[in-house]
């Protein structure tokens, strides 16, 4: 980390009111599970970095807003506790695929994820967001985008990751206009 920058440390936490995690508090270091209940919104300010310890995750029942701009350093970053290379951090990247569990959306979620960078996640990354657009997935292990209804994955970049996109027999999956570089991809029905 750059001199003078101290992480905002958070253990297991349930957010009970709308919050904005600002750039000034970045990086936000998660040591457990962050739960966003129904009706609650968490907004990550443009350029904000959220770092997750081993086996830590974010569980979204409410709304997660990444206030970023696709393809710029002003995206929201979700990454490993060992990755200090993000914007405004000025450190080294020592992350490993699977360092943290991921961002999991509750079954039947109507929320979308856009304008973000997700690095070094493992296991399930998404439950069932209807739209995943403008997201860069890097160095992920066993990433999963799953849904029981219709969903769209587009204008995303997948680098050095293993990815499974799956849905039920009645799922309309649209995966288009993405870039895949060094990836292992599986599309399946459950």
Tab-separated table of C-alpha atoms in Angstrom:
chain	number	residue	atom	x	y	z
A	1	UNK	CA	0.000	0.000	0.000
A	2	UNK	CA	1.048	3.544	-0.545
A	3	UNK	CA	2.439	5.229	2.557
A	4	UNK	CA	-0.335	6.743	4.645
A	5	UNK	CA	-3.097	4.496	3.246
A	6	UNK	CA	-4.680	2.290	5.896
A	7	UNK	CA	-7.318	-0.322	5.025
A	8	UNK	CA	-10.839	-0.077	6.437
A	9	UNK	CA	-11.171	-3.470	8.155
A	10	UNK	CA	-14.561	-5.225	8.307
A	11	UNK	CA	-15.356	-8.653	9.793
A	12	UNK	CA	-18.643	-10.518	9.378
A	13	UNK	CA	-21.149	-7.726	8.869
A	14	UNK	CA	-24.753	-7.268	7.806
A	15	UNK	CA	-25.543	-3.815	6.423
A	16	UNK	CA	-28.775	-2.456	7.924
A	17	UNK	CA	-28.885	0.855	6.035
A	18	UNK	CA	-27.789	2.113	2.605
A	19	UNK	CA	-24.070	2.824	2.439
A	20	UNK	CA	-21.473	4.239	0.074
A	21	UNK	CA	-17.932	2.958	0.421
A	22	UNK	CA	-15.881	5.956	-0.618
A	23	UNK	CA	-12.488	6.119	-2.258
A	24	UNK	CA	-11.043	7.759	0.874
A	25	UNK	CA	-11.768	4.578	2.893
A	26	UNK	CA	-10.326	2.294	0.247
A	27	UNK	CA	-9.187	-0.403	0.370
A	28	UNK	CA	-12.008	-2.041	2.319
A	29	UNK	CA	-10.567	-5.277	3.758
A	30	UNK	CA	-13.167	-8.002	4.351
A	31	UNK	CA	-12.451	-10.673	6.993
A	32	UNK	CA	-15.637	-12.760	6.690
A	33	UNK	CA	-18.993	-12.278	4.983
A	34	UNK	CA	-20.571	-8.959	4.046
A	35	UNK	CA	-24.342	-9.420	3.713
A	36	UNK	CA	-26.513	-6.893	1.890
A	37	UNK	CA	-30.128	-7.700	2.945
A	38	UNK	CA	-33.230	-7.090	0.777
A	39	UNK	CA	-34.019	-3.389	0.412
A	40	UNK	CA	-30.464	-2.267	1.281
A	41	UNK	CA	-27.992	-0.774	-1.209
A	42	UNK	CA	-24.191	-0.798	-1.059
A	43	UNK	CA	-22.515	1.561	-3.509
A	44	UNK	CA	-18.776	1.253	-4.224
A	45	UNK	CA	-17.456	4.631	-5.335
A	46	UNK	CA	-15.584	4.915	-8.612
A	47	UNK	CA	-12.045	3.550	-8.219
A	48	UNK	CA	-12.838	1.952	-4.854
A	49	UNK	CA	-11.093	-1.296	-3.926
A	50	UNK	CA	-12.604	-4.099	-1.839
A	51	UNK	CA	-10.095	-6.767	-0.758
A	52	UNK	CA	-11.216	-10.139	0.606
A	53	UNK	CA	-9.343	-12.468	2.968
A	54	UNK	CA	-9.239	-16.210	2.315
A	55	UNK	CA	-12.756	-17.718	2.224
A	56	UNK	CA	-14.390	-14.274	2.567
A	57	UNK	CA	-17.324	-13.256	0.385
A	58	UNK	CA	-20.119	-10.804	-0.312
A	59	UNK	CA	-23.713	-12.079	-0.232
A	60	UNK	CA	-26.154	-9.813	-2.109
A	61	UNK	CA	-29.872	-10.004	-1.369
A	62	UNK	CA	-30.345	-6.254	-1.802
A	63	UNK	CA	-28.455	-4.086	-4.286
A	64	UNK	CA	-24.739	-3.798	-5.073
A	65	UNK	CA	-23.859	-0.753	-7.166
A	66	UNK	CA	-20.414	-0.395	-8.717
A	67	UNK	CA	-20.192	3.303	-9.523
A	68	UNK	CA	-17.502	2.903	-12.144
A	69	UNK	CA	-16.712	3.498	-15.770
A	70	UNK	CA	-16.104	0.435	-17.910
A	71	UNK	CA	-12.551	0.046	-19.182
A	72	UNK	CA	-10.970	2.693	-16.980
A	73	UNK	CA	-9.193	2.840	-13.618
A	74	UNK	CA	-12.448	4.260	-12.303
A	75	UNK	CA	-14.080	0.851	-12.103
A	76	UNK	CA	-14.878	-0.737	-8.752
A	77	UNK	CA	-12.308	-3.418	-7.842
A	78	UNK	CA	-13.103	-6.642	-5.943
A	79	UNK	CA	-9.922	-8.600	-5.306
A	80	UNK	CA	-7.676	-10.657	-3.042
A	81	UNK	CA	-6.193	-9.352	0.180
A	82	UNK	CA	-2.802	-10.050	-1.448
A	83	UNK	CA	-3.424	-7.803	-4.446
A	84	UNK	CA	-2.299	-4.242	-3.779
A	85	UNK	CA	-1.826	-3.327	-7.439
A	86	UNK	CA	-5.223	-1.689	-7.944
A	87	UNK	CA	-5.592	1.993	-8.650
A	88	UNK	CA	-4.605	4.294	-5.835
A	89	UNK	CA	-2.920	1.469	-3.871
A	90	UNK	CA	0.527	1.584	-5.461
A	91	UNK	CA	1.661	-1.839	-4.275
A	92	UNK	CA	2.502	-5.319	-5.529
A	93	UNK	CA	0.193	-7.954	-6.967
A	94	UNK	CA	0.717	-11.238	-5.123
A	95	UNK	CA	-2.828	-12.603	-5.505
A	96	UNK	CA	-3.600	-16.217	-6.410
A	97	UNK	CA	-6.657	-17.711	-8.153
A	98	UNK	CA	-9.209	-18.735	-5.529
A	99	UNK	CA	-7.882	-16.407	-2.804
A	100	UNK	CA	-11.446	-15.428	-1.816
A	101	UNK	CA	-14.884	-16.979	-2.263
A	102	UNK	CA	-16.656	-14.432	-4.460
A	103	UNK	CA	-19.771	-12.293	-4.813
A	104	UNK	CA	-22.922	-14.360	-4.489
A	105	UNK	CA	-26.308	-13.027	-5.482
A	106	UNK	CA	-29.378	-14.518	-3.780
A	107	UNK	CA	-31.446	-16.901	-5.889
A	108	UNK	CA	-33.948	-14.943	-7.969
A	109	UNK	CA	-32.029	-11.688	-7.607
A	110	UNK	CA	-33.090	-8.966	-10.027
A	111	UNK	CA	-29.847	-7.017	-9.659
A	112	UNK	CA	-27.071	-6.596	-12.215
A	113	UNK	CA	-23.342	-6.118	-11.938
A	114	UNK	CA	-21.547	-3.705	-14.231
A	115	UNK	CA	-18.336	-1.644	-14.526
A	116	UNK	CA	-16.242	-3.766	-12.157
A	117	UNK	CA	-13.010	-5.710	-12.007
A	118	UNK	CA	-13.154	-9.054	-10.171
A	119	UNK	CA	-9.754	-10.623	-9.533
A	120	UNK	CA	-8.628	-13.874	-7.878
A	121	UNK	CA	-12.130	-15.053	-6.903
A	122	UNK	CA	-12.832	-18.754	-6.502
A	123	UNK	CA	-15.923	-20.898	-6.234
A	124	UNK	CA	-19.262	-19.311	-6.990
A	125	UNK	CA	-19.050	-15.732	-8.129
A	126	UNK	CA	-22.689	-15.193	-9.013
A	127	UNK	CA	-26.031	-16.733	-8.119
A	128	UNK	CA	-28.447	-15.288	-10.615
A	129	UNK	CA	-27.993	-11.676	-11.653
A	130	UNK	CA	-29.953	-11.072	-14.867
A	131	UNK	CA	-27.200	-8.891	-16.392
A	132	UNK	CA	-23.424	-9.077	-16.054
A	133	UNK	CA	-21.992	-6.411	-18.342
A	134	UNK	CA	-18.737	-4.525	-18.629
A	135	UNK	CA	-16.999	-6.631	-15.976
A	136	UNK	CA	-13.374	-7.771	-16.172
A	137	UNK	CA	-12.773	-11.168	-14.589
A	138	UNK	CA	-9.095	-11.870	-14.018
A	139	UNK	CA	-7.248	-14.861	-12.567
A	140	UNK	CA	-10.386	-16.576	-11.267
A	141	UNK	CA	-10.719	-20.179	-10.208
A	142	UNK	CA	-13.984	-22.087	-10.729
A	143	UNK	CA	-15.992	-18.949	-11.484
A	144	UNK	CA	-19.708	-19.618	-11.881
A	145	UNK	CA	-22.481	-17.564	-13.402
A	146	UNK	CA	-25.716	-19.442	-12.759
A	147	UNK	CA	-29.361	-18.634	-13.228
A	148	UNK	CA	-32.807	-20.144	-13.244
A	149	UNK	CA	-34.344	-17.451	-15.471
A	150	UNK	CA	-33.072	-15.454	-18.426
A	151	UNK	CA	-29.727	-13.730	-18.105
A	152	UNK	CA	-27.139	-11.922	-20.211
A	153	UNK	CA	-23.339	-11.877	-19.978
A	154	UNK	CA	-21.885	-9.332	-22.359
A	155	UNK	CA	-19.070	-6.885	-23.008
A	156	UNK	CA	-16.994	-8.641	-20.352
A	157	UNK	CA	-13.360	-9.662	-20.358
A	158	UNK	CA	-12.269	-13.020	-18.957
A	159	UNK	CA	-8.501	-13.499	-18.466
A	160	UNK	CA	-6.703	-16.551	-17.116
A	161	UNK	CA	-9.832	-17.963	-15.477
A	162	UNK	CA	-11.934	-21.099	-15.424
A	163	UNK	CA	-15.604	-20.267	-15.964
A	164	UNK	CA	-18.885	-22.174	-15.923
A	165	UNK	CA	-22.070	-20.554	-17.225
A	166	UNK	CA	-25.130	-22.652	-16.402
A	167	UNK	CA	-28.906	-22.506	-16.193
A	168	UNK	CA	-31.975	-24.685	-15.789
A	169	UNK	CA	-33.857	-26.292	-18.687
A	170	UNK	CA	-35.982	-23.132	-18.927
A	171	UNK	CA	-33.095	-20.673	-18.860
A	172	UNK	CA	-32.390	-18.354	-21.762
A	173	UNK	CA	-28.639	-17.679	-21.560
A	174	UNK	CA	-27.137	-14.972	-23.743
A	175	UNK	CA	-23.323	-14.818	-23.765
A	176	UNK	CA	-22.018	-12.428	-26.403
A	177	UNK	CA	-19.529	-9.695	-27.225
A	178	UNK	CA	-17.036	-10.945	-24.631
A	179	UNK	CA	-13.264	-11.384	-24.779
A	180	UNK	CA	-11.769	-14.658	-23.543
A	181	UNK	CA	-8.014	-14.902	-23.052
A	182	UNK	CA	-6.407	-17.983	-21.499
A	183	UNK	CA	-9.730	-19.358	-20.217
A	184	UNK	CA	-11.397	-22.705	-19.774
A	185	UNK	CA	-15.150	-22.297	-20.395
A	186	UNK	CA	-18.090	-24.644	-19.823
A	187	UNK	CA	-21.740	-23.915	-20.663
A	188	UNK	CA	-24.177	-26.328	-19.019
A	189	UNK	CA	-27.745	-26.888	-17.851
A	190	UNK	CA	-28.697	-28.106	-14.394
